[in-house]
Short mmCIF file of C-alpha atoms and ligand atoms in Angstrom, two decimals:
data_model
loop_
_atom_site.label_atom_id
_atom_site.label_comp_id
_atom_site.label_asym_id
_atom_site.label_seq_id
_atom_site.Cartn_x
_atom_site.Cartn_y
_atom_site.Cartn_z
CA UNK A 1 15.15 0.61 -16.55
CA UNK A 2 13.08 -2.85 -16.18
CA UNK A 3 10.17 -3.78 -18.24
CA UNK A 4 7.84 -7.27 -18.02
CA UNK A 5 8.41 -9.62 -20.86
CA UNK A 6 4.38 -11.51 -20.49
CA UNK A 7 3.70 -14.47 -23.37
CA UNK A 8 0.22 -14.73 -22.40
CA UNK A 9 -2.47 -17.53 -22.67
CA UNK A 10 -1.42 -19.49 -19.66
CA UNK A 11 -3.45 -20.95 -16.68
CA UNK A 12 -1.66 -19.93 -13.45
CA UNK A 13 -1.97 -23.37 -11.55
CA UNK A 14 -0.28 -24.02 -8.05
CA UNK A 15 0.68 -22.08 -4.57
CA UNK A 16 2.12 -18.80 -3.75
CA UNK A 17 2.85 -17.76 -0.48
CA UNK A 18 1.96 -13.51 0.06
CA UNK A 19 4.40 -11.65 1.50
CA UNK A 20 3.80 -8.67 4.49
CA UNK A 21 1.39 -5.93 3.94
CA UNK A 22 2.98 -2.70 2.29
CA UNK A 23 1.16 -0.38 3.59
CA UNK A 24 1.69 -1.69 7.62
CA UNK A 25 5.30 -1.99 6.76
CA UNK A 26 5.96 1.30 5.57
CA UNK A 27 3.53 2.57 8.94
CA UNK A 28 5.15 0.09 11.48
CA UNK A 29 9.14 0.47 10.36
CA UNK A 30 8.61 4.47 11.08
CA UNK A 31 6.73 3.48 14.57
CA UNK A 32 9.76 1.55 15.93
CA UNK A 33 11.32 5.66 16.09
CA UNK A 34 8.71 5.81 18.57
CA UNK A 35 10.45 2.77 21.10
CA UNK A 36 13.59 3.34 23.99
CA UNK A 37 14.80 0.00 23.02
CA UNK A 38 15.73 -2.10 19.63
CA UNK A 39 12.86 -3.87 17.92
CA UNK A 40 12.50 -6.86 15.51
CA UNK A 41 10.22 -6.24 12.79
CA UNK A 42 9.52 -9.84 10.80
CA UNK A 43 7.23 -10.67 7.96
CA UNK A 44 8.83 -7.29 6.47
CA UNK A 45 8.31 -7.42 2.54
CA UNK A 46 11.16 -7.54 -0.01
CA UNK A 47 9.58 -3.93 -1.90
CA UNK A 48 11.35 -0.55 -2.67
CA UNK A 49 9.16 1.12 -0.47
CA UNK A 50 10.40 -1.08 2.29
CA UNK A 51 14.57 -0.25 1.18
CA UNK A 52 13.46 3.25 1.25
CA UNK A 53 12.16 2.94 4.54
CA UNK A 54 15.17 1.65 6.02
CA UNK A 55 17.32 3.57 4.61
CA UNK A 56 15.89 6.67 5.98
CA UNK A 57 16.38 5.21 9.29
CA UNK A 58 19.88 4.58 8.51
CA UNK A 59 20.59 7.59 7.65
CA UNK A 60 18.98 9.35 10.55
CA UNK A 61 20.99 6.82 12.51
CA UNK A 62 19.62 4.06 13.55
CA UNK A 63 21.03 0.68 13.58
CA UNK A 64 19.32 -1.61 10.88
CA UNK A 65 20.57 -5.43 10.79
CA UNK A 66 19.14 -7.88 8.45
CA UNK A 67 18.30 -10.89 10.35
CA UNK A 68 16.69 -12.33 7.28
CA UNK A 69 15.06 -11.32 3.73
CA UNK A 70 12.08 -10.73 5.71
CA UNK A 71 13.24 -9.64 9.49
CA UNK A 72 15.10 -6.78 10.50
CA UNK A 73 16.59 -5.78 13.89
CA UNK A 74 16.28 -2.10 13.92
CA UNK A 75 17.53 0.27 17.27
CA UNK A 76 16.50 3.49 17.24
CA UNK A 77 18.49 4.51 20.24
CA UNK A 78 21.24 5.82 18.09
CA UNK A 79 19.56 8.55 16.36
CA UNK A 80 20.55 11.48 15.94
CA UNK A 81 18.60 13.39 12.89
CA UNK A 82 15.60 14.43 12.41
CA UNK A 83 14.94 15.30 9.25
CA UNK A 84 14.49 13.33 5.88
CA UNK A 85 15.63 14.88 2.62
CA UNK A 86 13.24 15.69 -0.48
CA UNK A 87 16.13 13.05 -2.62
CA UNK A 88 14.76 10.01 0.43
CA UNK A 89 10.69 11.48 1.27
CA UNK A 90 10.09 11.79 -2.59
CA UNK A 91 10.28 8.37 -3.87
CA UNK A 92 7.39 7.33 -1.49
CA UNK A 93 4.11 8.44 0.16
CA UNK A 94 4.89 6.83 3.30
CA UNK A 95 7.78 9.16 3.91
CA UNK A 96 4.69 11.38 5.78
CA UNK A 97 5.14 8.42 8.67
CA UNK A 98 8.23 9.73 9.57
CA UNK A 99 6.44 13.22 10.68
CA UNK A 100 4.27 11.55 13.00
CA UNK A 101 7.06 9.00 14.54
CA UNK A 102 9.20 11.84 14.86
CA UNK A 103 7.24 14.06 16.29
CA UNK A 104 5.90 12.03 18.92
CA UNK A 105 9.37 10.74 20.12
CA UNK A 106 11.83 14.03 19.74
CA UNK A 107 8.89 16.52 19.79
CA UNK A 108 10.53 17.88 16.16
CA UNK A 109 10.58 16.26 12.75
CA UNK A 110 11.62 17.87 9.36
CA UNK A 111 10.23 15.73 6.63
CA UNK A 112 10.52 16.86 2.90
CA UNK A 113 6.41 16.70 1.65
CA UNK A 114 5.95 13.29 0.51
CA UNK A 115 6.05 11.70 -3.04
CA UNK A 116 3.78 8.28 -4.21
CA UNK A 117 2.00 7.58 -7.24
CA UNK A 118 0.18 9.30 -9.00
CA UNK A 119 -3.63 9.09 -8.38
CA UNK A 120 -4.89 12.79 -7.97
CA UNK A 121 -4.64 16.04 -5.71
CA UNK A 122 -2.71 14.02 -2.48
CA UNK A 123 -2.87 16.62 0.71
CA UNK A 124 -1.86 16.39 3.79
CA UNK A 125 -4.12 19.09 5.50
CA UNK A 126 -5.88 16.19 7.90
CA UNK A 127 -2.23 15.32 9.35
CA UNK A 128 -1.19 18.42 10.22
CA UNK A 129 -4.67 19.05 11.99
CA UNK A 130 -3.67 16.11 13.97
CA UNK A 131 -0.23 17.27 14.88
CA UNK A 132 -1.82 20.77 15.92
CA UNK A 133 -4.15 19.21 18.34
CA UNK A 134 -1.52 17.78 19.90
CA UNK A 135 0.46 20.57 20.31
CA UNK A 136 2.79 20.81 17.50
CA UNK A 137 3.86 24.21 15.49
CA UNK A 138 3.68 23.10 12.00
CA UNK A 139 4.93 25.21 8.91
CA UNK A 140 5.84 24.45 5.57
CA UNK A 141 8.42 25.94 4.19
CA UNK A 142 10.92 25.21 0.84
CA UNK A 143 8.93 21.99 0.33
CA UNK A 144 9.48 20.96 4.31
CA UNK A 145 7.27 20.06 6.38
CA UNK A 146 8.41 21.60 10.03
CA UNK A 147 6.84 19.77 13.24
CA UNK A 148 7.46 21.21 16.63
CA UNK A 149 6.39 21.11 20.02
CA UNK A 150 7.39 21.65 23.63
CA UNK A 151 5.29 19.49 24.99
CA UNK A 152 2.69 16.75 23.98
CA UNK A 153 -0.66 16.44 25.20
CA UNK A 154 -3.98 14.29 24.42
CA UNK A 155 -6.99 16.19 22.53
CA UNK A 156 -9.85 15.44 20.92
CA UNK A 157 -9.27 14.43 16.74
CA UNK A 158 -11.88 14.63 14.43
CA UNK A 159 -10.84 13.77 10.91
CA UNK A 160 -12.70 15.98 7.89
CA UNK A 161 -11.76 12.99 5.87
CA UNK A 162 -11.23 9.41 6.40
CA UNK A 163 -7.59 9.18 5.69
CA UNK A 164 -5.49 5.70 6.55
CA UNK A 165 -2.65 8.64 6.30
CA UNK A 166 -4.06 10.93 9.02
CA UNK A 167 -4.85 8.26 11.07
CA UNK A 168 -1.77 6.65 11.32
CA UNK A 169 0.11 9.82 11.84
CA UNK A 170 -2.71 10.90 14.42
CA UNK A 171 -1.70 7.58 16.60
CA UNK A 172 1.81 7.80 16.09
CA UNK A 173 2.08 11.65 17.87
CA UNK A 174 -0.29 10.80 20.26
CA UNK A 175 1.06 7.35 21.13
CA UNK A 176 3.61 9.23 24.01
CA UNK A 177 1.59 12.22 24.53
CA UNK A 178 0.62 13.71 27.94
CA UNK A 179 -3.22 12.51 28.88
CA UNK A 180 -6.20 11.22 26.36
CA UNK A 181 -6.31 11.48 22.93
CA UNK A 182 -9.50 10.49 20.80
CA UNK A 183 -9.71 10.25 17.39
CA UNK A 184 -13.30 10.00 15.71
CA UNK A 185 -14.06 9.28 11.89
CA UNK A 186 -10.81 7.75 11.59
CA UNK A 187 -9.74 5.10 8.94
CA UNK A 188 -10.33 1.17 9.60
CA UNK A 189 -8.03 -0.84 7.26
CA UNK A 190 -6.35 -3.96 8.68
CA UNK A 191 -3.04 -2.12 8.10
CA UNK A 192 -4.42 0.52 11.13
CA UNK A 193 -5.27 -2.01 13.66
CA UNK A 194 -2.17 -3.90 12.55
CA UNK A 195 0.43 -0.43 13.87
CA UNK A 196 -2.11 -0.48 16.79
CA UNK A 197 -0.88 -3.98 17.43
CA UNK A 198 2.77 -3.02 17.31
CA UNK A 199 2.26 -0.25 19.19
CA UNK A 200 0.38 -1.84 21.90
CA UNK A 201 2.99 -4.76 21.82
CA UNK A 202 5.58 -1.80 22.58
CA UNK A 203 3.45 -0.82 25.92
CA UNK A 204 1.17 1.87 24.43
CA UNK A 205 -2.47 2.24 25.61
CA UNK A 206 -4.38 1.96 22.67
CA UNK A 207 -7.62 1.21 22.12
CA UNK A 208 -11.01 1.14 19.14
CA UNK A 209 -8.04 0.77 16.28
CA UNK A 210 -10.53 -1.31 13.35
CA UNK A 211 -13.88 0.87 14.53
CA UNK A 212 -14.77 4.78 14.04
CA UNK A 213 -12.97 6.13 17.46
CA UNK A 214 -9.40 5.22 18.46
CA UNK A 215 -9.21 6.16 22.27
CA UNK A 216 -5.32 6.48 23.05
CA UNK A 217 -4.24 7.25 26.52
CA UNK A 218 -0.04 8.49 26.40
CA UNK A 219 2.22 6.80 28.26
CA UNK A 220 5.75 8.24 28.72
CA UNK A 221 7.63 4.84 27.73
CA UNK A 222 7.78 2.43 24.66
CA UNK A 223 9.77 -1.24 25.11
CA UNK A 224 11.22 -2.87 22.70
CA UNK A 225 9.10 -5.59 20.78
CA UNK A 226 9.18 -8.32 18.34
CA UNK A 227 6.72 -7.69 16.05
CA UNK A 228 5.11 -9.69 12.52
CA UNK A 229 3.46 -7.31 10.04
CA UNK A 230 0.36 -8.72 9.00
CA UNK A 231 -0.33 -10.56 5.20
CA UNK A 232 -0.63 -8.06 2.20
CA UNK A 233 -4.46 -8.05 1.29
CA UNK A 234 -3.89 -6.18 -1.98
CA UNK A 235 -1.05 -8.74 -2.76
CA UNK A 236 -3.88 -10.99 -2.05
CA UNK A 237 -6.13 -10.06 -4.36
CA UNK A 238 -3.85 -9.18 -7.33
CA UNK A 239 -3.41 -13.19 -7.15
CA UNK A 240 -6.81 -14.02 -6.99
CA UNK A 241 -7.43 -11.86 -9.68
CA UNK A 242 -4.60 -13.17 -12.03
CA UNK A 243 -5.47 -16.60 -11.24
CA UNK A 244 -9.07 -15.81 -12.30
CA UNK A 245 -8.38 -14.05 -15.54
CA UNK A 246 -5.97 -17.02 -16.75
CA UNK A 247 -9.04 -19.30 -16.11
CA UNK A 248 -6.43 -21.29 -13.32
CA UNK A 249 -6.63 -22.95 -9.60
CA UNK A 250 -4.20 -21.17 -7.53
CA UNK A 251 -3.92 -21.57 -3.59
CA UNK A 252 -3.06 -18.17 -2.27
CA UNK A 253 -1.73 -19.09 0.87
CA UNK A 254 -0.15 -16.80 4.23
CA UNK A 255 -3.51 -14.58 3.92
CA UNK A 256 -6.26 -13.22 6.68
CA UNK A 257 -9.39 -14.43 5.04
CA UNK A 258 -11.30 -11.70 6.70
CA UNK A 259 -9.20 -8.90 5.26
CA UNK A 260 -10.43 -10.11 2.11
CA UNK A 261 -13.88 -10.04 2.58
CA UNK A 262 -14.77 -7.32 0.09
CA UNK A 263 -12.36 -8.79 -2.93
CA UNK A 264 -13.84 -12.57 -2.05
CA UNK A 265 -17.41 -11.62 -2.63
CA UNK A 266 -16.78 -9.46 -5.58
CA UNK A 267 -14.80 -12.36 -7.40
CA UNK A 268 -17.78 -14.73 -6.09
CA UNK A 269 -20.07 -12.42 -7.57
CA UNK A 270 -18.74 -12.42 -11.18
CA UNK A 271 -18.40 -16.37 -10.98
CA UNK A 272 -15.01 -16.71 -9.81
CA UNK A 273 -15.14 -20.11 -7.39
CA UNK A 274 -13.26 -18.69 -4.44
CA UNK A 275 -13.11 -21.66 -1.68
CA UNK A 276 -11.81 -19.71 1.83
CA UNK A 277 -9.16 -21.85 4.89
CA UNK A 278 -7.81 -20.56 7.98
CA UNK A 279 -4.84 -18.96 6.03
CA UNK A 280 -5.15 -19.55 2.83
CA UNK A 281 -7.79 -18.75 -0.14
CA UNK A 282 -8.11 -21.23 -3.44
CA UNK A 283 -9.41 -18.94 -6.27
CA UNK A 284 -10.53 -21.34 -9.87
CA UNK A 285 -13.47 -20.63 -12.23
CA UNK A 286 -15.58 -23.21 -13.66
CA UNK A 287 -17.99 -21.35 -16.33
CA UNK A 288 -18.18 -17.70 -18.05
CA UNK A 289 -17.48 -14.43 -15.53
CA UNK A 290 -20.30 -12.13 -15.60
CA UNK A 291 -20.09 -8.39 -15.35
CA UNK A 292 -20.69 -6.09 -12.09
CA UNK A 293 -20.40 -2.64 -9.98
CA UNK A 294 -17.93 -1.87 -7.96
CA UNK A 295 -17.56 1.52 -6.28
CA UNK A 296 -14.56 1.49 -4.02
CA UNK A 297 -14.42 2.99 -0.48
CA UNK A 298 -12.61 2.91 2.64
CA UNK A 299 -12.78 -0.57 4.62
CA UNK A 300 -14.93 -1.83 5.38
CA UNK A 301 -15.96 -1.28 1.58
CA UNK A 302 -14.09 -2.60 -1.61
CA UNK A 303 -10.59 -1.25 -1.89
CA UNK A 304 -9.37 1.36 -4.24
CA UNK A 305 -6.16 -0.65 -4.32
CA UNK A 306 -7.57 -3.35 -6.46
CA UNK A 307 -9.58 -1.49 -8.65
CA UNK A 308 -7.47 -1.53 -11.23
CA UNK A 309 -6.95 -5.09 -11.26
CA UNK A 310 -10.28 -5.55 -11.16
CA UNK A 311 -10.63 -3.80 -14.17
CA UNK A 312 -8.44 -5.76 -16.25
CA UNK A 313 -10.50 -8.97 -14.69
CA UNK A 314 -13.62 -7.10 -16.05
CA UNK A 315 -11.92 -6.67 -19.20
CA UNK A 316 -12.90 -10.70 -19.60
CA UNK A 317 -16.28 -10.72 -18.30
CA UNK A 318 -19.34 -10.79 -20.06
CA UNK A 319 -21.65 -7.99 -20.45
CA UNK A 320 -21.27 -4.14 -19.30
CA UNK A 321 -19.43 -3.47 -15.74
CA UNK A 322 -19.29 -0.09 -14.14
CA UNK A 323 -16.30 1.08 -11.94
CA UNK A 324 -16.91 3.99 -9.60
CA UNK A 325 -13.81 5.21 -7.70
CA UNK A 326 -14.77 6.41 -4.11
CA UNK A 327 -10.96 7.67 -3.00
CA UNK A 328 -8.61 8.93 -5.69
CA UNK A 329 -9.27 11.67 -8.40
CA UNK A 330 -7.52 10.10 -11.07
CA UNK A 331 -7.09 6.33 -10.82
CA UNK A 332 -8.15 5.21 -14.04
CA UNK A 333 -4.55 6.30 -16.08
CA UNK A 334 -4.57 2.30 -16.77
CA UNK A 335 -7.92 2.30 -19.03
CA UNK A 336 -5.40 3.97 -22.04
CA UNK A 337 -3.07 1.01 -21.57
CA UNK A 338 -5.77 -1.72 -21.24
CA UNK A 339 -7.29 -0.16 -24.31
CA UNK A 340 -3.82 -0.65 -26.22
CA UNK A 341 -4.73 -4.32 -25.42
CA UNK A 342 -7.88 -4.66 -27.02
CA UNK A 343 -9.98 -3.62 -23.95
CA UNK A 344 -13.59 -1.50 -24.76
CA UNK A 345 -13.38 0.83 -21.40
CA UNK A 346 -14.56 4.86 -21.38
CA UNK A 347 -13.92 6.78 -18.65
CA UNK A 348 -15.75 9.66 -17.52
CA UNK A 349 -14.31 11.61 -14.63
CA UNK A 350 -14.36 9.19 -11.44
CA UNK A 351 -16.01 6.33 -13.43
CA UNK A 352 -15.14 4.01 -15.66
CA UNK A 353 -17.65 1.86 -18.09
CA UNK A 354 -16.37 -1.73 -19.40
CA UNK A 355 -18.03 -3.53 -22.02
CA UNK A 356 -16.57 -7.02 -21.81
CA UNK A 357 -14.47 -8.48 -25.00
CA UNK A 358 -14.13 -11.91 -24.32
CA UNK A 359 -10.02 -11.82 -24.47
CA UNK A 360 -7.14 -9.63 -24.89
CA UNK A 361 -4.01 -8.85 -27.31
CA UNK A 362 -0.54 -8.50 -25.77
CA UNK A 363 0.61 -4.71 -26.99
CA UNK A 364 3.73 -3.09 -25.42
CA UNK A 365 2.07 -0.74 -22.66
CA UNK A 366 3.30 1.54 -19.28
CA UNK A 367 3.03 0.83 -15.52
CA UNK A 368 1.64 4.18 -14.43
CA UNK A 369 1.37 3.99 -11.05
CA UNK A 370 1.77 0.72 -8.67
CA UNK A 371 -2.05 -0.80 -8.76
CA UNK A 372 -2.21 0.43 -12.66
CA UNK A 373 0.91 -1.81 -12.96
CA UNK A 374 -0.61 -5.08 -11.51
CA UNK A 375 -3.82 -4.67 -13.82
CA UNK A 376 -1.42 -4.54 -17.05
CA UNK A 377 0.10 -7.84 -15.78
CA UNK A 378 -3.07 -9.44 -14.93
CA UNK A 379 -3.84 -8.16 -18.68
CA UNK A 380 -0.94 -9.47 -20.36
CA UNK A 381 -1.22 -13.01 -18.57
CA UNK A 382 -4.93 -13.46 -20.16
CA UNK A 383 -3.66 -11.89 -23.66
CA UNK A 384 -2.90 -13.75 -26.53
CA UNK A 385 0.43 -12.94 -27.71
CA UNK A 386 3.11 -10.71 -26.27
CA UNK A 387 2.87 -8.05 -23.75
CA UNK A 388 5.77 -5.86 -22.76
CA UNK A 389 5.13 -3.36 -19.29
CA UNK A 390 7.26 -0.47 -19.53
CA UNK A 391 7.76 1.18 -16.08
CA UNK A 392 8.02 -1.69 -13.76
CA UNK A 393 9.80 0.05 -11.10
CA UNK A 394 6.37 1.61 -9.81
CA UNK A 395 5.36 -2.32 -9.18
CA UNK A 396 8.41 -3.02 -7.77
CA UNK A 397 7.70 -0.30 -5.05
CA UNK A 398 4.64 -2.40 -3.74
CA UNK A 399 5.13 -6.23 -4.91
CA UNK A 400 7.84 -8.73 -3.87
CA UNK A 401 9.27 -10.81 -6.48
CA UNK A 402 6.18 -10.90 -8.27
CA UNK A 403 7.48 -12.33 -11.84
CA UNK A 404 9.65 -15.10 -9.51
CA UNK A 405 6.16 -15.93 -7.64
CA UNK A 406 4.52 -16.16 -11.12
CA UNK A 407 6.92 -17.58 -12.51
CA UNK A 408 6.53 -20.29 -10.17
CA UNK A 409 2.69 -20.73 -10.93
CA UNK A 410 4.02 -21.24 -14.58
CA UNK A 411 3.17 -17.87 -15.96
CA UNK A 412 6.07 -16.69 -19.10
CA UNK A 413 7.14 -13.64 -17.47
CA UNK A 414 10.69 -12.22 -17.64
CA UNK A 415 12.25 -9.04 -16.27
CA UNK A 416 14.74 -7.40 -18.79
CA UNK A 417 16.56 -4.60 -17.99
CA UNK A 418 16.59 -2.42 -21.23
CA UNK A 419 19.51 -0.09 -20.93
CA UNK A 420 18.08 2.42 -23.72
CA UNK A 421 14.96 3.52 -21.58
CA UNK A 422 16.96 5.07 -18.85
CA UNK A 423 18.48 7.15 -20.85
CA UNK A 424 15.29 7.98 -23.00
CA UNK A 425 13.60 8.47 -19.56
CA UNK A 426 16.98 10.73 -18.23
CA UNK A 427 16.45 13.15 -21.51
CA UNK A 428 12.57 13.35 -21.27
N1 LIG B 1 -7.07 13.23 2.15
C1 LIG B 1 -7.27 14.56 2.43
N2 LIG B 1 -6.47 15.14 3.38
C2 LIG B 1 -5.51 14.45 4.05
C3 LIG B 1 -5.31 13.09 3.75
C4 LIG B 1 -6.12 12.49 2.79
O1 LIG B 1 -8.13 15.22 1.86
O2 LIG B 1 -4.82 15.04 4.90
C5 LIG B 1 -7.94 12.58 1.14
C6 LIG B 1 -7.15 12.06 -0.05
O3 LIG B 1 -6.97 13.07 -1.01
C7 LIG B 1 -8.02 10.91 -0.53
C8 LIG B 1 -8.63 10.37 0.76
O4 LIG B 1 -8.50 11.41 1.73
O5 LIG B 1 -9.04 11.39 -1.35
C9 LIG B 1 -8.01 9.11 1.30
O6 LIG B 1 -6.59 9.27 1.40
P1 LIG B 1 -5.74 8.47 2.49
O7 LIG B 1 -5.09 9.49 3.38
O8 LIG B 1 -6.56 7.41 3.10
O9 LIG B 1 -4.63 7.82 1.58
P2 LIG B 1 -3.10 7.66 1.90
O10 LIG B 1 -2.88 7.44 3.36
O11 LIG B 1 -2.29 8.74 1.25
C10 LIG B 1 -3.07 5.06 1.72
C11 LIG B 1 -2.32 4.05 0.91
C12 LIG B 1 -2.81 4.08 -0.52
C13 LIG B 1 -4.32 3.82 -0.54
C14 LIG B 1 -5.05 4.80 0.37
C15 LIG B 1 -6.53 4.50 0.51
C16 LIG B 1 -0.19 4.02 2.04
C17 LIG B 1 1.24 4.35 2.02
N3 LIG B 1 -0.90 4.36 0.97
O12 LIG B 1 -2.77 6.32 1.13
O13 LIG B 1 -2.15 3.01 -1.15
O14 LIG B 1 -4.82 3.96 -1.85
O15 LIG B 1 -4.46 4.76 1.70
O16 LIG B 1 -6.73 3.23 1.01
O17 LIG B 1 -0.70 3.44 3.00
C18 LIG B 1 -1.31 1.78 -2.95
O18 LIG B 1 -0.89 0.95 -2.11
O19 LIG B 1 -1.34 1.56 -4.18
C19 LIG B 1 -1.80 3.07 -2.47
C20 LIG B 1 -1.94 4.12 -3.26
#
């Protein structure tokens, strides 16, 4: 078991280059199921969510070569399972991809119900709608879901909830279905547009991905395609908000500007100097940061994936900021943590109240989910003192190197791997 040795205190100063969006990966290496011909995937992150990924498709038989740390050569031609086990769909909420990818190539899929971090009540009531509509018998049964269909054919979606989830899944079994399919109140994160991008690379007909209605008309083939996934926005901002808290000047470069809209003007807001190039985003701070509101909602609005980074920024700030989260039940398991470093937050149901302190201790604290995990480092860079993050393997599901890349930007950060708490954790 891996914990994050942080001596904190110093300003990250330099460049670090952001790797490929998690949650298009884990979307787009399902979708290539979908193609009659091999695929090259590029830009892919070096995650666990990612290994999992492939290894699911390796097991179901598909032929996955490395071409790089980042590109993968992946035919799906050879397989010849459909199903992926509870010990595989588990370890990560993206498993649910495989449903959709599945279902829309073989017309069955058998997919144990999905795992992820913690953050709430996590259904999947809006996919399955989706898979109905298109003609799919769905059951649950022994913790599988069951897809199947004899045929495929377009229908009208609405979604009772904007999910990214749903909508994925929703374009993934209609992508080769018989006629029209429209989807309305669907999700609009880059990470959607960006497997409408793949999928349109591979010959679909897809059109509206990035607005309210995704029109898809089905088309009976898919080509092979050489694909890039798009630059991790939360990745992004984690950066931006580490390089803020250590008071540092820190290019963050291989971004979309755009996609980072929401986190730019937020940082702006609180007096973080945030300077914006065609790729590339230089975050420094030249005076105190000043409290704010955030309430997080689906894109266009400010992600619930950075909340709780932004948190542990606010931690700093002066004066009283108020967090409201829009998406998840319970995403504020990190305010315990923070408060083990010093940090004055109360948290009442689905928001969270931080009086700014000025500065941080380092305390030895617990990743509890993957977002809650980047807030405790951002925490333990601007502490004084010591901080060691328990847990790391839930960061390690959604960041690539990350102590290397701070490392890099001069940041005292070591991984140790403490033999004791996997056994502690094994007996729990
Ligand atoms: N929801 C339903 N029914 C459904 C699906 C979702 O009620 O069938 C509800 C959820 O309970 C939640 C809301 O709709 O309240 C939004 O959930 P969504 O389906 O959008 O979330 P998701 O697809 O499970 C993805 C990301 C999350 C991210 C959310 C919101 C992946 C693999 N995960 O989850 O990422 O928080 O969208 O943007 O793409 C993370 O990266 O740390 C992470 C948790």
């Amino acid at each position: 078991m891996d914990k994050y040795i942080i001596r904190g205190g110093r300003r990250l100063i330099g460049e670090v280059e952001i790797s490929g969006a998690k949650n298009a990966a884990v979307a787009i290496l399902p979708a290539v199921i979908l193609a009659d011909e091999p695929c090259v995937i590029e830009n892919v992150p070096d995650i666990s969510d990612v290994s999992i990924c492939l290894r699911i498709l390796d097991e179901m038989g598909a032929k996955v070569d490395m071409l790089s740390p980042t590109s993968y050569r992946i035919d799906p031609t050879t397989i010849h399972s459909f199903c992926v086990p509870y010990e595989s769909a588990r370890r990560m909420r993206a498993s649910y991809y495989f449903l959709g990818a599945l279902l829309g190539k073989y017309k069955q899929a058998r997919v144990s119900m999905p795992g992820g971090c913690p953050l709430g009540d996590r259904p999947i009531d809006q996919h399955l709608k989706a898979f109905s509509a298109v003609g799919a018998r769905c059951t649950i049964d022994h913790g599988m879901v069951d897809l199947s269909a004899d045929r495929l054919t377009g229908n009208q979606i609405y979604l009772d909830v904007v999910s990214v989830g749903a909508t994925m899944n929703a374009m993934l079994a209609a992508v080769r279905a018989e006629g029209l399919t429209v989807i309305e109140n669907v999700a609009k994160e880059p990470h959607i547009v960006d497997l409408a991008n793949f999928l349109n690379t591979m010959g679909a007909d897809i059109m509206g991905a990035g607005t309210d209605v995704i029109k898809i008309r089905g088309v009976s083939k898919l080509h092979g395609a050489t694909y890039s996934v798009i630059p991790d926005q939360i990745e992004a901002g984690t950066f931006m908000c580490a390089a803020a808290a250590t008071g540092g000047d820190v290019l963050v470069k291989n971004v979309i500007p755009k996609h980072l809209e929401s986190i730019t003007n937020k940082l702006q807001k609180i007096g973080v100097v945030v300077e914006e190039f065609d790729d590339a985003v230089r975050v420094t701070v030249d005076g105190p940061l000043v409290k704010t509101s955030i309430k997080t909602m689906p894109h266009p609005g400010f992600p619930t994936d950075m909340q709780p980074q932004m948190a542990a920024l606010l931690c700093l700030a002066e004066g009283t900021s108020i967090i409201k989260e829009g998406v998840w039940e319970q995403r504020f398991r990190y305010a315990e943590e923070l408060r083990r470093m010093g940090a004055d937050i109360s948290v009442d149901g689905k928001v969270a109240v931080i009086e700014g302190v000025g500065s941080l201790m380092g305390a030895p604290v617990k990743a509890c989910d993957l977002r809650a995990g980047a807030a405790l480092i951002i925490a333990g860079l601007a502490a004084k003192g010591i901080t060691e993050i328990e847990d790391i393997f839930h960061v390690e599901r959604g960041y690539s190197n990350m102590e290397g890349k701070l490392q890099a930007l001069g940041a005292d950060i070591v991984k140790k791997n403490v033999p004791g708490a996997s056994v502690k954790k094994a007996l729990a």
